[in-house]
Amino acid sequence: MERLEIWHSSTAVIGPNMQLVACPLAISLSSGVYMLAWSRKKEDVVGLKAPKKEKRVKKENRTQPPVEAPYVAPKLKIATKSPDKTVEIFDGMTLLDLSKRTGAYISTLQGILADLGEKVESEFDSINIDLAELVAMELGVNTRRMHTGEGTNEPRPAVVTVMGHVDHGKTSLLDALRQTSVAAKEAGGITQHIGAFVVEMPSGASITFLDTPGHAAFSAMRARGAAVTDIVVLVVAADDGVMPQTLEAMSHAKAANVPVVVAINKCDKSGADPERVRIQLGSEGLLLEDMGGDVQVVEISAVAKSGLDKLEEALLLQAEMMDLKARIDGPAQAFVVEARLDRGRGPLATAIVKSGTLVSGQHIVVGAEWGRIRSLRDTAGKITESAKPAMPVEIEGLRGLPMAGDDVVVVDSEERARMLSQGRKKKQEKDRLRKIDEGMADELEIKEEAPERVEMPIIVKGDVQGSVQAVTDALRSLNSAQVFVNVVHVGVGPISQHDIDLAQACGAYIVGFNIRTPPIAITQAAARANIKVLLHKVIYHLLEEMGRAIVDKAPGTAETQVSGEAEVLNIFELKGRSKSKGPDIKIAGCRITDGHFSKSGTMRLLRSGDVVFEGPCSSLKRERQDAETIEKGNDCGLVIQDCDDFQVGDVIQCLEQVIRKPKFISTQSGSVRIEC
Ligand code: GDP
């Protein structure tokens, strides 16, 4: 569901040490209210009101305590989190419009524009979208680019992501489909993995498949605003049925409001039972076509390559029902699905065009990187002059490596590209420092409640940028009050000596996802330095192993627990002892009815269920011999320090301190977390 965050204008509060503390008020609204907010916004624009002047807060010297009242040191206020304000910007917006959205004075905006070498005199003058972004970034405000729907919308191919449980055949299906792709046909079956490929049907229609199976990549892209997937193919193995990650995939697709087409795979196997899969999916709430719903189901075999044409037809039908259209003309808006560094060609990014046309030679800004498109290659590796909506292309000519999910923006000139990239980098750095500050503040807050929190430094290496990011995001979700998961370095490619050095310097784990086993020299160097290296191909397995390591490392919380219970059967008094032995004492003759008693434990005396005394054990004996622990079923003599109030029939509990470690929880839906 679309959500809109409205930030109430920040209220300034004077904190201790005279710092200004912003108190933002965030309200999340559903899409219904969004429409209301949007229509109001439009009225505001017509209203042409300049933003209200901020009230000046008179500064007083409040550090002096009042003369008569006792001085209580103020608690340090660390809640200085600045709001993550996001405003929508578009080409041709007026300065007044930007002022209303960012809440900054017209004169402030004019000042920033002047610094950028742009003179805008009137508040009614319109500015270019790139300038609007630069100004907003300077103000520390996030932007969301709104692209005009100008130009005719034409039908476009669907973009499809394959999801499902591990080992159900996602990779095999993608391999099989890739063999039927344009690239495979043109390149004699040899295809290059660039993050996406296109399958063309005899009718001339085509389907674009994202080549990174898995849920983490899907949600990581979506989280970054790059919602490129139109349809999800849910792969379920006919011999295994619905499994945790099948359900997880269903919830991901549902959350993203993306329709599903079910591919029941491995139908060639003798144990295949597609009917059972149908019933299972139906009972999980998926409204299958054969049961009166609209979710199509196709029986396939990725290995025997059967049913693939039916799957492609089902996808085309689904796309037709969705009436997918996009603007073809004008500047392109695209998203990166994968990026890698090529030794000879430099940074390469595979992007899928969302609308408009990307043309070779254009200046672009991709995330915080920029460049001029030196060449565009289609999925067959052939140079192409331009790319239209839903078409994946490999972009060459960037100055740095962008990240999966980054947006591709076309700009007018090299200077503009450079400025935008610099601005974005500066903003990213500012945001990063702010997050560290907030993290430290959070940690301070946590420290007040739970004094110990240890750090788990991790280095993440992966085959492609998309998976590195997905693994990093997933690992961060294992953060808890006791262990701070600190991803200190990420990178694409094999584990290098540099990674080993870094891991040694900060005591980090190295996590390798989908990369080849490091050479023996690196493995030996890691072993010598006692560095743990984890290599996995399945993100879920990786998280499970890291989860266990995190739990091991967690300091745990001390908890008092009843280790045993005893009943008082007799009372013995030791009277008239010599001074050296101490005063009179009462001994409780007990039978341990449950658990065990330890001398080091604390004893709790209960009468009719009420606690009458609690204190340390000063003597624990079994058959007149001192004992450290005594098990259930045995009789013992027990003295509680400073307690002489025993009665026959009382119950004594032995309390012990135990360290309780956090729990690694993996849910039915395949998600994981650490619970303290
Ligand atoms: P993923 O983890 O979902 O990507 O699964 P893979 O594509 O790696 O497949 C897991 C295993 O199932 C491999 O050994 C495949 O050869 C096998 N497999 C995949 N699809 C089929 C199929 O249609 N029929 C049979 N018999 N085996 C399959």
mmCIF file with all atom_site columns, N, CA, C and O in Angstrom, residues 127-159:
data_model
loop_
_atom_site.group_PDB
_atom_site.id
_atom_site.type_symbol
_atom_site.label_atom_id
_atom_site.label_alt_id
_atom_site.label_comp_id
_atom_site.label_asym_id
_atom_site.label_entity_id
_atom_site.label_seq_id
_atom_site.pdbx_PDB_ins_code
_atom_site.Cartn_x
_atom_site.Cartn_y
_atom_site.Cartn_z
_atom_site.occupancy
_atom_site.B_iso_or_equiv
_atom_site.pdbx_formal_charge
_atom_site.auth_seq_id
_atom_site.auth_comp_id
_atom_site.auth_asym_id
_atom_site.auth_atom_id
_atom_site.pdbx_PDB_model_num
ATOM 1   N N  . ILE A 1 127 ? 12.128 25.908 -12.359 1.00 0.00 ? 127 ILE A N  1
ATOM 2   C CA . ILE A 1 127 ? 13.498 25.384 -12.393 1.00 0.00 ? 127 ILE A CA 1
ATOM 3   C C  . ILE A 1 127 ? 13.495 23.932 -12.873 1.00 0.00 ? 127 ILE A C  1
ATOM 4   O O  . ILE A 1 127 ? 12.501 23.234 -12.769 1.00 0.00 ? 127 ILE A O  1
ATOM 5   N N  . ASN A 1 128 ? 14.660 23.534 -13.337 1.00 0.00 ? 128 ASN A N  1
ATOM 6   C CA . ASN A 1 128 ? 14.867 22.195 -13.850 1.00 0.00 ? 128 ASN A CA 1
ATOM 7   C C  . ASN A 1 128 ? 14.903 21.189 -12.679 1.00 0.00 ? 128 ASN A C  1
ATOM 8   O O  . ASN A 1 128 ? 15.295 21.522 -11.575 1.00 0.00 ? 128 ASN A O  1
ATOM 9   N N  . ILE A 1 129 ? 14.498 19.956 -12.936 1.00 0.00 ? 129 ILE A N  1
ATOM 10  C CA . ILE A 1 129 ? 14.399 18.930 -11.879 1.00 0.00 ? 129 ILE A CA 1
ATOM 11  C C  . ILE A 1 129 ? 15.761 18.651 -11.205 1.00 0.00 ? 129 ILE A C  1
ATOM 12  O O  . ILE A 1 129 ? 15.844 18.423 -10.005 1.00 0.00 ? 129 ILE A O  1
ATOM 13  N N  . ASP A 1 130 ? 16.848 18.734 -12.009 1.00 0.00 ? 130 ASP A N  1
ATOM 14  C CA . ASP A 1 130 ? 18.173 18.469 -11.430 1.00 0.00 ? 130 ASP A CA 1
ATOM 15  C C  . ASP A 1 130 ? 18.559 19.563 -10.439 1.00 0.00 ? 130 ASP A C  1
ATOM 16  O O  . ASP A 1 130 ? 19.137 19.297 -9.383  1.00 0.00 ? 130 ASP A O  1
ATOM 17  N N  . LEU A 1 131 ? 18.220 20.810 -10.819 1.00 0.00 ? 131 LEU A N  1
ATOM 18  C CA . LEU A 1 131 ? 18.521 21.913 -9.906  1.00 0.00 ? 131 LEU A CA 1
ATOM 19  C C  . LEU A 1 131 ? 17.707 21.770 -8.627  1.00 0.00 ? 131 LEU A C  1
ATOM 20  O O  . LEU A 1 131 ? 18.216 21.989 -7.527  1.00 0.00 ? 131 LEU A O  1
ATOM 21  N N  . ALA A 1 132 ? 16.442 21.367 -8.803  1.00 0.00 ? 132 ALA A N  1
ATOM 22  C CA . ALA A 1 132 ? 15.577 21.186 -7.628  1.00 0.00 ? 132 ALA A CA 1
ATOM 23  C C  . ALA A 1 132 ? 16.197 20.160 -6.695  1.00 0.00 ? 132 ALA A C  1
ATOM 24  O O  . ALA A 1 132 ? 16.221 20.335 -5.476  1.00 0.00 ? 132 ALA A O  1
ATOM 25  N N  . GLU A 1 133 ? 16.741 19.078 -7.271  1.00 0.00 ? 133 GLU A N  1
ATOM 26  C CA . GLU A 1 133 ? 17.348 18.040 -6.434  1.00 0.00 ? 133 GLU A CA 1
ATOM 27  C C  . GLU A 1 133 ? 18.594 18.567 -5.730  1.00 0.00 ? 133 GLU A C  1
ATOM 28  O O  . GLU A 1 133 ? 18.812 18.318 -4.545  1.00 0.00 ? 133 GLU A O  1
ATOM 29  N N  . LEU A 1 134 ? 19.412 19.318 -6.490  1.00 0.00 ? 134 LEU A N  1
ATOM 30  C CA . LEU A 1 134 ? 20.634 19.863 -5.894  1.00 0.00 ? 134 LEU A CA 1
ATOM 31  C C  . LEU A 1 134 ? 20.308 20.770 -4.710  1.00 0.00 ? 134 LEU A C  1
ATOM 32  O O  . LEU A 1 134 ? 20.953 20.706 -3.665  1.00 0.00 ? 134 LEU A O  1
ATOM 33  N N  . VAL A 1 135 ? 19.286 21.615 -4.895  1.00 0.00 ? 135 VAL A N  1
ATOM 34  C CA . VAL A 1 135 ? 18.909 22.536 -3.824  1.00 0.00 ? 135 VAL A CA 1
ATOM 35  C C  . VAL A 1 135 ? 18.399 21.746 -2.615  1.00 0.00 ? 135 VAL A C  1
ATOM 36  O O  . VAL A 1 135 ? 18.794 21.997 -1.479  1.00 0.00 ? 135 VAL A O  1
ATOM 37  N N  . ALA A 1 136 ? 17.524 20.763 -2.894  1.00 0.00 ? 136 ALA A N  1
ATOM 38  C CA . ALA A 1 136 ? 16.955 19.969 -1.799  1.00 0.00 ? 136 ALA A CA 1
ATOM 39  C C  . ALA A 1 136 ? 18.059 19.248 -1.034  1.00 0.00 ? 136 ALA A C  1
ATOM 40  O O  . ALA A 1 136 ? 18.043 19.181 0.196   1.00 0.00 ? 136 ALA A O  1
ATOM 41  N N  . MET A 1 137 ? 19.043 18.722 -1.779  1.00 0.00 ? 137 MET A N  1
ATOM 42  C CA . MET A 1 137 ? 20.137 18.001 -1.120  1.00 0.00 ? 137 MET A CA 1
ATOM 43  C C  . MET A 1 137 ? 20.924 18.934 -0.217  1.00 0.00 ? 137 MET A C  1
ATOM 44  O O  . MET A 1 137 ? 21.350 18.565 0.870   1.00 0.00 ? 137 MET A O  1
ATOM 45  N N  . GLU A 1 138 ? 21.112 20.164 -0.709  1.00 0.00 ? 138 GLU A N  1
ATOM 46  C CA . GLU A 1 138 ? 21.840 21.150 0.073   1.00 0.00 ? 138 GLU A CA 1
ATOM 47  C C  . GLU A 1 138 ? 21.106 21.423 1.391   1.00 0.00 ? 138 GLU A C  1
ATOM 48  O O  . GLU A 1 138 ? 21.714 21.676 2.422   1.00 0.00 ? 138 GLU A O  1
ATOM 49  N N  . LEU A 1 139 ? 19.775 21.303 1.341   1.00 0.00 ? 139 LEU A N  1
ATOM 50  C CA . LEU A 1 139 ? 18.962 21.524 2.540   1.00 0.00 ? 139 LEU A CA 1
ATOM 51  C C  . LEU A 1 139 ? 18.872 20.263 3.396   1.00 0.00 ? 139 LEU A C  1
ATOM 52  O O  . LEU A 1 139 ? 18.249 20.257 4.448   1.00 0.00 ? 139 LEU A O  1
ATOM 53  N N  . GLY A 1 140 ? 19.450 19.170 2.904   1.00 0.00 ? 140 GLY A N  1
ATOM 54  C CA . GLY A 1 140 ? 19.415 17.906 3.656   1.00 0.00 ? 140 GLY A CA 1
ATOM 55  C C  . GLY A 1 140 ? 18.097 17.169 3.505   1.00 0.00 ? 140 GLY A C  1
ATOM 56  O O  . GLY A 1 140 ? 17.739 16.337 4.324   1.00 0.00 ? 140 GLY A O  1
ATOM 57  N N  . VAL A 1 141 ? 17.360 17.499 2.445   1.00 0.00 ? 141 VAL A N  1
ATOM 58  C CA . VAL A 1 141 ? 16.046 16.876 2.243   1.00 0.00 ? 141 VAL A CA 1
ATOM 59  C C  . VAL A 1 141 ? 16.160 15.809 1.146   1.00 0.00 ? 141 VAL A C  1
ATOM 60  O O  . VAL A 1 141 ? 16.810 16.040 0.125   1.00 0.00 ? 141 VAL A O  1
ATOM 61  N N  . ASN A 1 142 ? 15.521 14.656 1.348   1.00 0.00 ? 142 ASN A N  1
ATOM 62  C CA . ASN A 1 142 ? 15.517 13.619 0.306   1.00 0.00 ? 142 ASN A CA 1
ATOM 63  C C  . ASN A 1 142 ? 14.499 13.982 -0.766  1.00 0.00 ? 142 ASN A C  1
ATOM 64  O O  . ASN A 1 142 ? 13.506 14.651 -0.477  1.00 0.00 ? 142 ASN A O  1
ATOM 65  N N  . THR A 1 143 ? 14.743 13.486 -1.964  1.00 0.00 ? 143 THR A N  1
ATOM 66  C CA . THR A 1 143 ? 13.801 13.818 -3.045  1.00 0.00 ? 143 THR A CA 1
ATOM 67  C C  . THR A 1 143 ? 13.283 12.560 -3.713  1.00 0.00 ? 143 THR A C  1
ATOM 68  O O  . THR A 1 143 ? 13.944 11.532 -3.731  1.00 0.00 ? 143 THR A O  1
ATOM 69  N N  . ARG A 1 144 ? 12.091 12.654 -4.248  1.00 0.00 ? 144 ARG A N  1
ATOM 70  C CA . ARG A 1 144 ? 11.554 11.598 -5.091  1.00 0.00 ? 144 ARG A CA 1
ATOM 71  C C  . ARG A 1 144 ? 11.186 12.261 -6.411  1.00 0.00 ? 144 ARG A C  1
ATOM 72  O O  . ARG A 1 144 ? 10.419 13.215 -6.446  1.00 0.00 ? 144 ARG A O  1
ATOM 73  N N  . ARG A 1 145 ? 11.812 11.787 -7.485  1.00 0.00 ? 145 ARG A N  1
ATOM 74  C CA . ARG A 1 145 ? 11.582 12.413 -8.782  1.00 0.00 ? 145 ARG A CA 1
ATOM 75  C C  . ARG A 1 145 ? 10.243 11.974 -9.364  1.00 0.00 ? 145 ARG A C  1
ATOM 76  O O  . ARG A 1 145 ? 9.989  10.786 -9.477  1.00 0.00 ? 145 ARG A O  1
ATOM 77  N N  . MET A 1 146 ? 9.417  12.932 -9.716  1.00 0.00 ? 146 MET A N  1
ATOM 78  C CA . MET A 1 146 ? 8.144  12.628 -10.366 1.00 0.00 ? 146 MET A CA 1
ATOM 79  C C  . MET A 1 146 ? 8.351  12.906 -11.847 1.00 0.00 ? 146 MET A C  1
ATOM 80  O O  . MET A 1 146 ? 8.752  14.010 -12.220 1.00 0.00 ? 146 MET A O  1
ATOM 81  N N  . HIS A 1 147 ? 8.097  11.906 -12.653 1.00 0.00 ? 147 HIS A N  1
ATOM 82  C CA . HIS A 1 147 ? 8.304  12.125 -14.077 1.00 0.00 ? 147 HIS A CA 1
ATOM 83  C C  . HIS A 1 147 ? 6.989  12.402 -14.755 1.00 0.00 ? 147 HIS A C  1
ATOM 84  O O  . HIS A 1 147 ? 5.971  11.794 -14.440 1.00 0.00 ? 147 HIS A O  1
ATOM 85  N N  . THR A 1 148 ? 7.002  13.313 -15.655 1.00 0.00 ? 148 THR A N  1
ATOM 86  C CA . THR A 1 148 ? 5.751  13.693 -16.312 1.00 0.00 ? 148 THR A CA 1
ATOM 87  C C  . THR A 1 148 ? 5.286  12.553 -17.215 1.00 0.00 ? 148 THR A C  1
ATOM 88  O O  . THR A 1 148 ? 6.084  11.801 -17.766 1.00 0.00 ? 148 THR A O  1
ATOM 89  N N  . GLY A 1 149 ? 3.996  12.442 -17.346 1.00 0.00 ? 149 GLY A N  1
ATOM 90  C CA . GLY A 1 149 ? 3.457  11.404 -18.209 1.00 0.00 ? 149 GLY A CA 1
ATOM 91  C C  . GLY A 1 149 ? 3.328  11.894 -19.647 1.00 0.00 ? 149 GLY A C  1
ATOM 92  O O  . GLY A 1 149 ? 2.553  11.347 -20.422 1.00 0.00 ? 149 GLY A O  1
ATOM 93  N N  . GLU A 1 150 ? 4.081  12.944 -19.954 1.00 0.00 ? 150 GLU A N  1
ATOM 94  C CA . GLU A 1 150 ? 4.018  13.508 -21.316 1.00 0.00 ? 150 GLU A CA 1
ATOM 95  C C  . GLU A 1 150 ? 4.390  12.474 -22.354 1.00 0.00 ? 150 GLU A C  1
ATOM 96  O O  . GLU A 1 150 ? 5.205  11.592 -22.102 1.00 0.00 ? 150 GLU A O  1
ATOM 97  N N  . GLY A 1 151 ? 3.852  12.608 -23.510 1.00 0.00 ? 151 GLY A N  1
ATOM 98  C CA . GLY A 1 151 ? 4.158  11.647 -24.565 1.00 0.00 ? 151 GLY A CA 1
ATOM 99  C C  . GLY A 1 151 ? 3.175  10.504 -24.478 1.00 0.00 ? 151 GLY A C  1
ATOM 100 O O  . GLY A 1 151 ? 2.551  10.289 -23.428 1.00 0.00 ? 151 GLY A O  1
ATOM 101 N N  . THR A 1 152 ? 3.066  9.768  -25.560 1.00 0.00 ? 152 THR A N  1
ATOM 102 C CA . THR A 1 152 ? 2.064  8.697  -25.570 1.00 0.00 ? 152 THR A CA 1
ATOM 103 C C  . THR A 1 152 ? 2.582  7.474  -24.818 1.00 0.00 ? 152 THR A C  1
ATOM 104 O O  . THR A 1 152 ? 3.760  7.138  -24.886 1.00 0.00 ? 152 THR A O  1
ATOM 105 N N  . ASN A 1 153 ? 1.661  6.849  -24.098 1.00 0.00 ? 153 ASN A N  1
ATOM 106 C CA . ASN A 1 153 ? 1.998  5.615  -23.402 1.00 0.00 ? 153 ASN A CA 1
ATOM 107 C C  . ASN A 1 153 ? 1.748  4.451  -24.344 1.00 0.00 ? 153 ASN A C  1
ATOM 108 O O  . ASN A 1 153 ? 0.682  4.350  -24.935 1.00 0.00 ? 153 ASN A O  1
ATOM 109 N N  . GLU A 1 154 ? 2.738  3.599  -24.462 1.00 0.00 ? 154 GLU A N  1
ATOM 110 C CA . GLU A 1 154 ? 2.582  2.447  -25.361 1.00 0.00 ? 154 GLU A CA 1
ATOM 111 C C  . GLU A 1 154 ? 2.786  1.150  -24.590 1.00 0.00 ? 154 GLU A C  1
ATOM 112 O O  . GLU A 1 154 ? 3.458  1.153  -23.555 1.00 0.00 ? 154 GLU A O  1
ATOM 113 N N  . PRO A 1 155 ? 2.227  0.048  -25.119 1.00 0.00 ? 155 PRO A N  1
ATOM 114 C CA . PRO A 1 155 ? 2.407  -1.229 -24.408 1.00 0.00 ? 155 PRO A CA 1
ATOM 115 C C  . PRO A 1 155 ? 3.888  -1.569 -24.273 1.00 0.00 ? 155 PRO A C  1
ATOM 116 O O  . PRO A 1 155 ? 4.684  -1.243 -25.157 1.00 0.00 ? 155 PRO A O  1
ATOM 117 N N  . ARG A 1 156 ? 4.222  -2.189 -23.162 1.00 0.00 ? 156 ARG A N  1
ATOM 118 C CA . ARG A 1 156 ? 5.617  -2.589 -22.939 1.00 0.00 ? 156 ARG A CA 1
ATOM 119 C C  . ARG A 1 156 ? 5.653  -4.019 -22.410 1.00 0.00 ? 156 ARG A C  1
ATOM 120 O O  . ARG A 1 156 ? 4.659  -4.497 -21.841 1.00 0.00 ? 156 ARG A O  1
ATOM 121 N N  . PRO A 1 157 ? 6.773  -4.708 -22.572 1.00 0.00 ? 157 PRO A N  1
ATOM 122 C CA . PRO A 1 157 ? 6.874  -6.081 -22.055 1.00 0.00 ? 157 PRO A CA 1
ATOM 123 C C  . PRO A 1 157 ? 6.842  -6.110 -20.521 1.00 0.00 ? 157 PRO A C  1
ATOM 124 O O  . PRO A 1 157 ? 7.131  -5.101 -19.881 1.00 0.00 ? 157 PRO A O  1
ATOM 125 N N  . ALA A 1 158 ? 6.524  -7.276 -19.981 1.00 0.00 ? 158 ALA A N  1
ATOM 126 C CA . ALA A 1 158 ? 6.498  -7.431 -18.522 1.00 0.00 ? 158 ALA A CA 1
ATOM 127 C C  . ALA A 1 158 ? 7.888  -7.770 -18.009 1.00 0.00 ? 158 ALA A C  1
ATOM 128 O O  . ALA A 1 158 ? 8.683  -8.396 -18.715 1.00 0.00 ? 158 ALA A O  1
ATOM 129 N N  . VAL A 1 159 ? 8.179  -7.353 -16.776 1.00 0.00 ? 159 VAL A N  1
ATOM 130 C CA . VAL A 1 159 ? 9.432  -7.719 -16.119 1.00 0.00 ? 159 VAL A CA 1
ATOM 131 C C  . VAL A 1 159 ? 9.086  -8.745 -15.029 1.00 0.00 ? 159 VAL A C  1
ATOM 132 O O  . VAL A 1 159 ? 8.223  -8.493 -14.190 1.00 0.00 ? 159 VAL A O  1
#
